[in-house]
Short mmCIF file of C-alpha atoms in Angstrom, two decimals:
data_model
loop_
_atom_site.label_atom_id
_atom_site.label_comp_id
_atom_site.label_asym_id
_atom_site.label_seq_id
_atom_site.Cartn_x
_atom_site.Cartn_y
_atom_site.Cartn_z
CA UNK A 350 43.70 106.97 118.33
CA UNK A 351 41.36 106.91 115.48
CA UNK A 352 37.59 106.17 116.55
CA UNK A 353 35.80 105.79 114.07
CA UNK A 354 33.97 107.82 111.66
CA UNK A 355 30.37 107.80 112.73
CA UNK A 356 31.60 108.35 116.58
CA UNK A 357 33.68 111.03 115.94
CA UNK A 358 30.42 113.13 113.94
CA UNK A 359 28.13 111.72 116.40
CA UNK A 360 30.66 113.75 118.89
CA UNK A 361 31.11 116.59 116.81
CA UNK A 362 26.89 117.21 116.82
CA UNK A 363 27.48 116.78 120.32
CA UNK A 364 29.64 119.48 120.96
CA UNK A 365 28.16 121.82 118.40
CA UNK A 366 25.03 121.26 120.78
CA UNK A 367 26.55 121.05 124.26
CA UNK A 368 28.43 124.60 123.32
CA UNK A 369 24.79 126.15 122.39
CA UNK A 370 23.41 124.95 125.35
CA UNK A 371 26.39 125.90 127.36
CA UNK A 372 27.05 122.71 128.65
CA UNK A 373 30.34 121.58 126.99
CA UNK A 374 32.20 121.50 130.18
CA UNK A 375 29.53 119.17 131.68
CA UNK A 376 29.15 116.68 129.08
CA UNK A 377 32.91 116.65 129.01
CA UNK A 378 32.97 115.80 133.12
CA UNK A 379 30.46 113.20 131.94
CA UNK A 380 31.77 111.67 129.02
CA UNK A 381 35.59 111.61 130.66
CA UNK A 382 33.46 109.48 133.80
CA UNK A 383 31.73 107.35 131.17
CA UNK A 384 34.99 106.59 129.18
CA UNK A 385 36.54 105.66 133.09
CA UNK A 386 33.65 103.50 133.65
CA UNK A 387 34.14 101.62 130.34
CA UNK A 388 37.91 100.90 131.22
CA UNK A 389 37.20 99.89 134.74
CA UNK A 390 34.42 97.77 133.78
CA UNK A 391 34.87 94.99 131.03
CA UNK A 392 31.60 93.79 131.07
CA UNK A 393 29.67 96.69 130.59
CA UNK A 394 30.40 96.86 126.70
CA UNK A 395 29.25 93.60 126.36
CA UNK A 396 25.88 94.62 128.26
CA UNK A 397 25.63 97.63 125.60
CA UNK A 398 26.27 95.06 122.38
CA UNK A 399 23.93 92.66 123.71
CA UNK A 400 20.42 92.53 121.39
CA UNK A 401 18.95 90.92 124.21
CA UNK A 402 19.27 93.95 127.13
CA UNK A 403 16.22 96.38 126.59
CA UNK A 404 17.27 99.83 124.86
CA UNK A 405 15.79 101.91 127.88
CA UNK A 406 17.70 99.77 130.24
CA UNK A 407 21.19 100.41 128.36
CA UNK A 408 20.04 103.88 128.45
CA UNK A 409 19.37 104.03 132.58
CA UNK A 410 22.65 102.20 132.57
CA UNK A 411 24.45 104.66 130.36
CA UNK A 412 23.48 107.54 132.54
CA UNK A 413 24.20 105.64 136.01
CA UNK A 414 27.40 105.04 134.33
CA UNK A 415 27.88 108.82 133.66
CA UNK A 416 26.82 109.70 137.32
CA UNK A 417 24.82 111.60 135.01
CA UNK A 418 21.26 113.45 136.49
CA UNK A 419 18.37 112.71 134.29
CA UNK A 420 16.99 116.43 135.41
CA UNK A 421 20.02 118.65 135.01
CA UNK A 422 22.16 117.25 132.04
CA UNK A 423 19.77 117.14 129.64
CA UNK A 424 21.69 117.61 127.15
CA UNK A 425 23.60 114.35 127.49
CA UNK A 426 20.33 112.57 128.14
CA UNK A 427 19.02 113.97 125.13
CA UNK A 428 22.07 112.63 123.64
CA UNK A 429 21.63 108.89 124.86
CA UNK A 430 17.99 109.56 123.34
CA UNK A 431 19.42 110.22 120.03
CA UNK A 432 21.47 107.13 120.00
CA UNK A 433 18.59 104.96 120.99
CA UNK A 434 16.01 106.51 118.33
CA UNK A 435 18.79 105.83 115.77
CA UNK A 436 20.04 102.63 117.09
CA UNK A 437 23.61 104.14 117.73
CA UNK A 438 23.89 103.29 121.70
CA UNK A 439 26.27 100.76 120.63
CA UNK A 440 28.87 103.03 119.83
CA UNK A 441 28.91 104.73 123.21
CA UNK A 442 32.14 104.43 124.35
CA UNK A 443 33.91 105.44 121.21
CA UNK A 444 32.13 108.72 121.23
CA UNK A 445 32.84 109.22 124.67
CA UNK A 446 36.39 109.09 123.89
CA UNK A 447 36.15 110.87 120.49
CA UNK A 448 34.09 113.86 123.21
CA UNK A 449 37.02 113.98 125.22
CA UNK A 450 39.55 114.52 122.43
CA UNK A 451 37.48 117.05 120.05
CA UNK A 452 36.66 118.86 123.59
CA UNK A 453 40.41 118.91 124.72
CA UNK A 454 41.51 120.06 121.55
CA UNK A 455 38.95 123.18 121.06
CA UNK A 456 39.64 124.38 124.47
CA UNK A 457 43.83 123.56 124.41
CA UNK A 458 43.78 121.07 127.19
CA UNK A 459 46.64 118.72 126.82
CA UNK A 460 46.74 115.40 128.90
CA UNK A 461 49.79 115.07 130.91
CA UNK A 462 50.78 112.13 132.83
CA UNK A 463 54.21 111.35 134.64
CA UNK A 464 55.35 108.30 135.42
CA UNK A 465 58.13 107.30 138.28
CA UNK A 466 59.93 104.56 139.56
CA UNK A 467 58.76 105.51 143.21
CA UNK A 468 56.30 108.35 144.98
CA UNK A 469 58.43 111.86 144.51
CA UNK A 470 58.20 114.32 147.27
CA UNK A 471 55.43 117.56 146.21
CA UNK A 472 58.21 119.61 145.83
CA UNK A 473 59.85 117.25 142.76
CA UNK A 474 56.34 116.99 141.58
CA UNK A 475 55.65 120.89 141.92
CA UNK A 476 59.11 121.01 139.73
CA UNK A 477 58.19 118.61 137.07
CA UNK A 478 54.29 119.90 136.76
CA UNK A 479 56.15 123.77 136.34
CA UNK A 480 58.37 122.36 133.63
CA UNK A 481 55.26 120.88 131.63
CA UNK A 482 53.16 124.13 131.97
CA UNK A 483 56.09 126.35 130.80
CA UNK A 484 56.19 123.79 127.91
CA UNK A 485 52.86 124.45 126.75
CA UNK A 486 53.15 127.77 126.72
CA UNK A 487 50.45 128.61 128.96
CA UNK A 488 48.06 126.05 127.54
CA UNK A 489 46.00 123.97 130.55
CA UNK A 490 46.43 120.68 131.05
CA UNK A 491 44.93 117.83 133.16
CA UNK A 492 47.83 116.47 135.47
CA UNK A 493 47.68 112.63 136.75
CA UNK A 494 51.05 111.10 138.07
CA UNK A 495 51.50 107.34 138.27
CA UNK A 496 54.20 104.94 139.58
CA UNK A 497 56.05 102.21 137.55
CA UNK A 498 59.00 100.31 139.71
CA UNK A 499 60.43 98.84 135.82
CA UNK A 500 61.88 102.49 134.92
CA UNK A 501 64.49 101.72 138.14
CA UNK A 502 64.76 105.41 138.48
CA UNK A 503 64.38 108.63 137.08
CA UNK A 504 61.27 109.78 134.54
CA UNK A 505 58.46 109.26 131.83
CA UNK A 506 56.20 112.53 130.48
CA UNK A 507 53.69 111.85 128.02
CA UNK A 508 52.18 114.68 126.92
CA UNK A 509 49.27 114.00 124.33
CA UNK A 510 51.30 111.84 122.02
CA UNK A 511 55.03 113.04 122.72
CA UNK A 512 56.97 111.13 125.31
CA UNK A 513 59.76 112.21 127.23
CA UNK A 514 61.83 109.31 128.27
CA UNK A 515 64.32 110.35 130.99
CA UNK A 516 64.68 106.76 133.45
CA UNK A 517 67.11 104.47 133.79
CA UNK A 518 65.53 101.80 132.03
CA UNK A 519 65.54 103.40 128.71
CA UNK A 520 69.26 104.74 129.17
CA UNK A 521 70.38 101.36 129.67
CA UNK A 522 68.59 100.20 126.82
CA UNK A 523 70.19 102.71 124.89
CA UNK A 524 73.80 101.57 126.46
CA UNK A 525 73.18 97.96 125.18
CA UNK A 526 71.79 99.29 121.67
#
């Protein structure tokens, strides 16, 4: 998903600067909440577009958002200071999200997620989660299974952006095609 060219350099200072610091990992944990938040909350872009809400209240907001500590993770702080001084905050979430993909890239973190018709037992899961990790040739990965009762049976991995489509839904499809 392309973000944007000012996001994605405004994410590349930041991980040039989170590294130095040795905070990459943190601002990622931060930046993958803040992305979350974004998603689960429609209305909080339109508080961070609005001319009307005070800078240094989108800023407190940003970092409540981030369940980020002013004290500790100053580097991200530092960061929302940045946008403010240069009238960036707007562009927020697409950073966040360009972050998560320059910092998942650099450190070979691939985002898996496996979709079933119904709740497999943790041994099926074990099984499946095995089968990915020998795939990526020892490369880590951040695991999240969800449930879809449309596939009627069977399975859907997507791994970054390959899919492996292995449920009934799509073999009937196929029949019909």
């Amino acid at each position: 998903m392309d973000q944007g060219l000012v996001p994605n350099r405004y994410a590349k200072a930041l991980y040039k600067f989170a590294t130095e610091k040795g905070q990459a990992q943190r601002v990622y944990e931060l930046m993958k909440h803040l992305a979350a938040t974004f998603a689960g909350e429609q209305n909080l872009q339109q508080v961070i577009a609005n001319p009307f809400v005070p800078v240094e209240d989108k800023t407190k907001l940003l970092i409540t958002a981030a369940c980020a500590d002013s004290k500790t993770d100053t580097c991200f702080v530092d960061f929302l200071r940045l946008l403010q001084d240069n009238n960036r905050i707007d562009l927020i979430r697409q950073m966040a999200l360009s972050y998560e993909t320059l910092y998942r890239r650099e450190n070979n973190i691939y985002k898996v997620n496996i979709v079933t018709a119904a709740q497999l037992p943790a041994d099926e899961i074990k099984r499946l989660h095995d089968l990915v990790e020998k795939h990526l040739n020892g490369a880590s990965m951040e695991f999240t299974q969800s449930i879809d009762p449309d596939l009627i049976g069977g399975f859907v991995i997507n791994i970054n952006s390959e899919r492996l489509d292995a449920s009934v839904s799509n073999e009937l499809k196929q029949l019909r095609l």
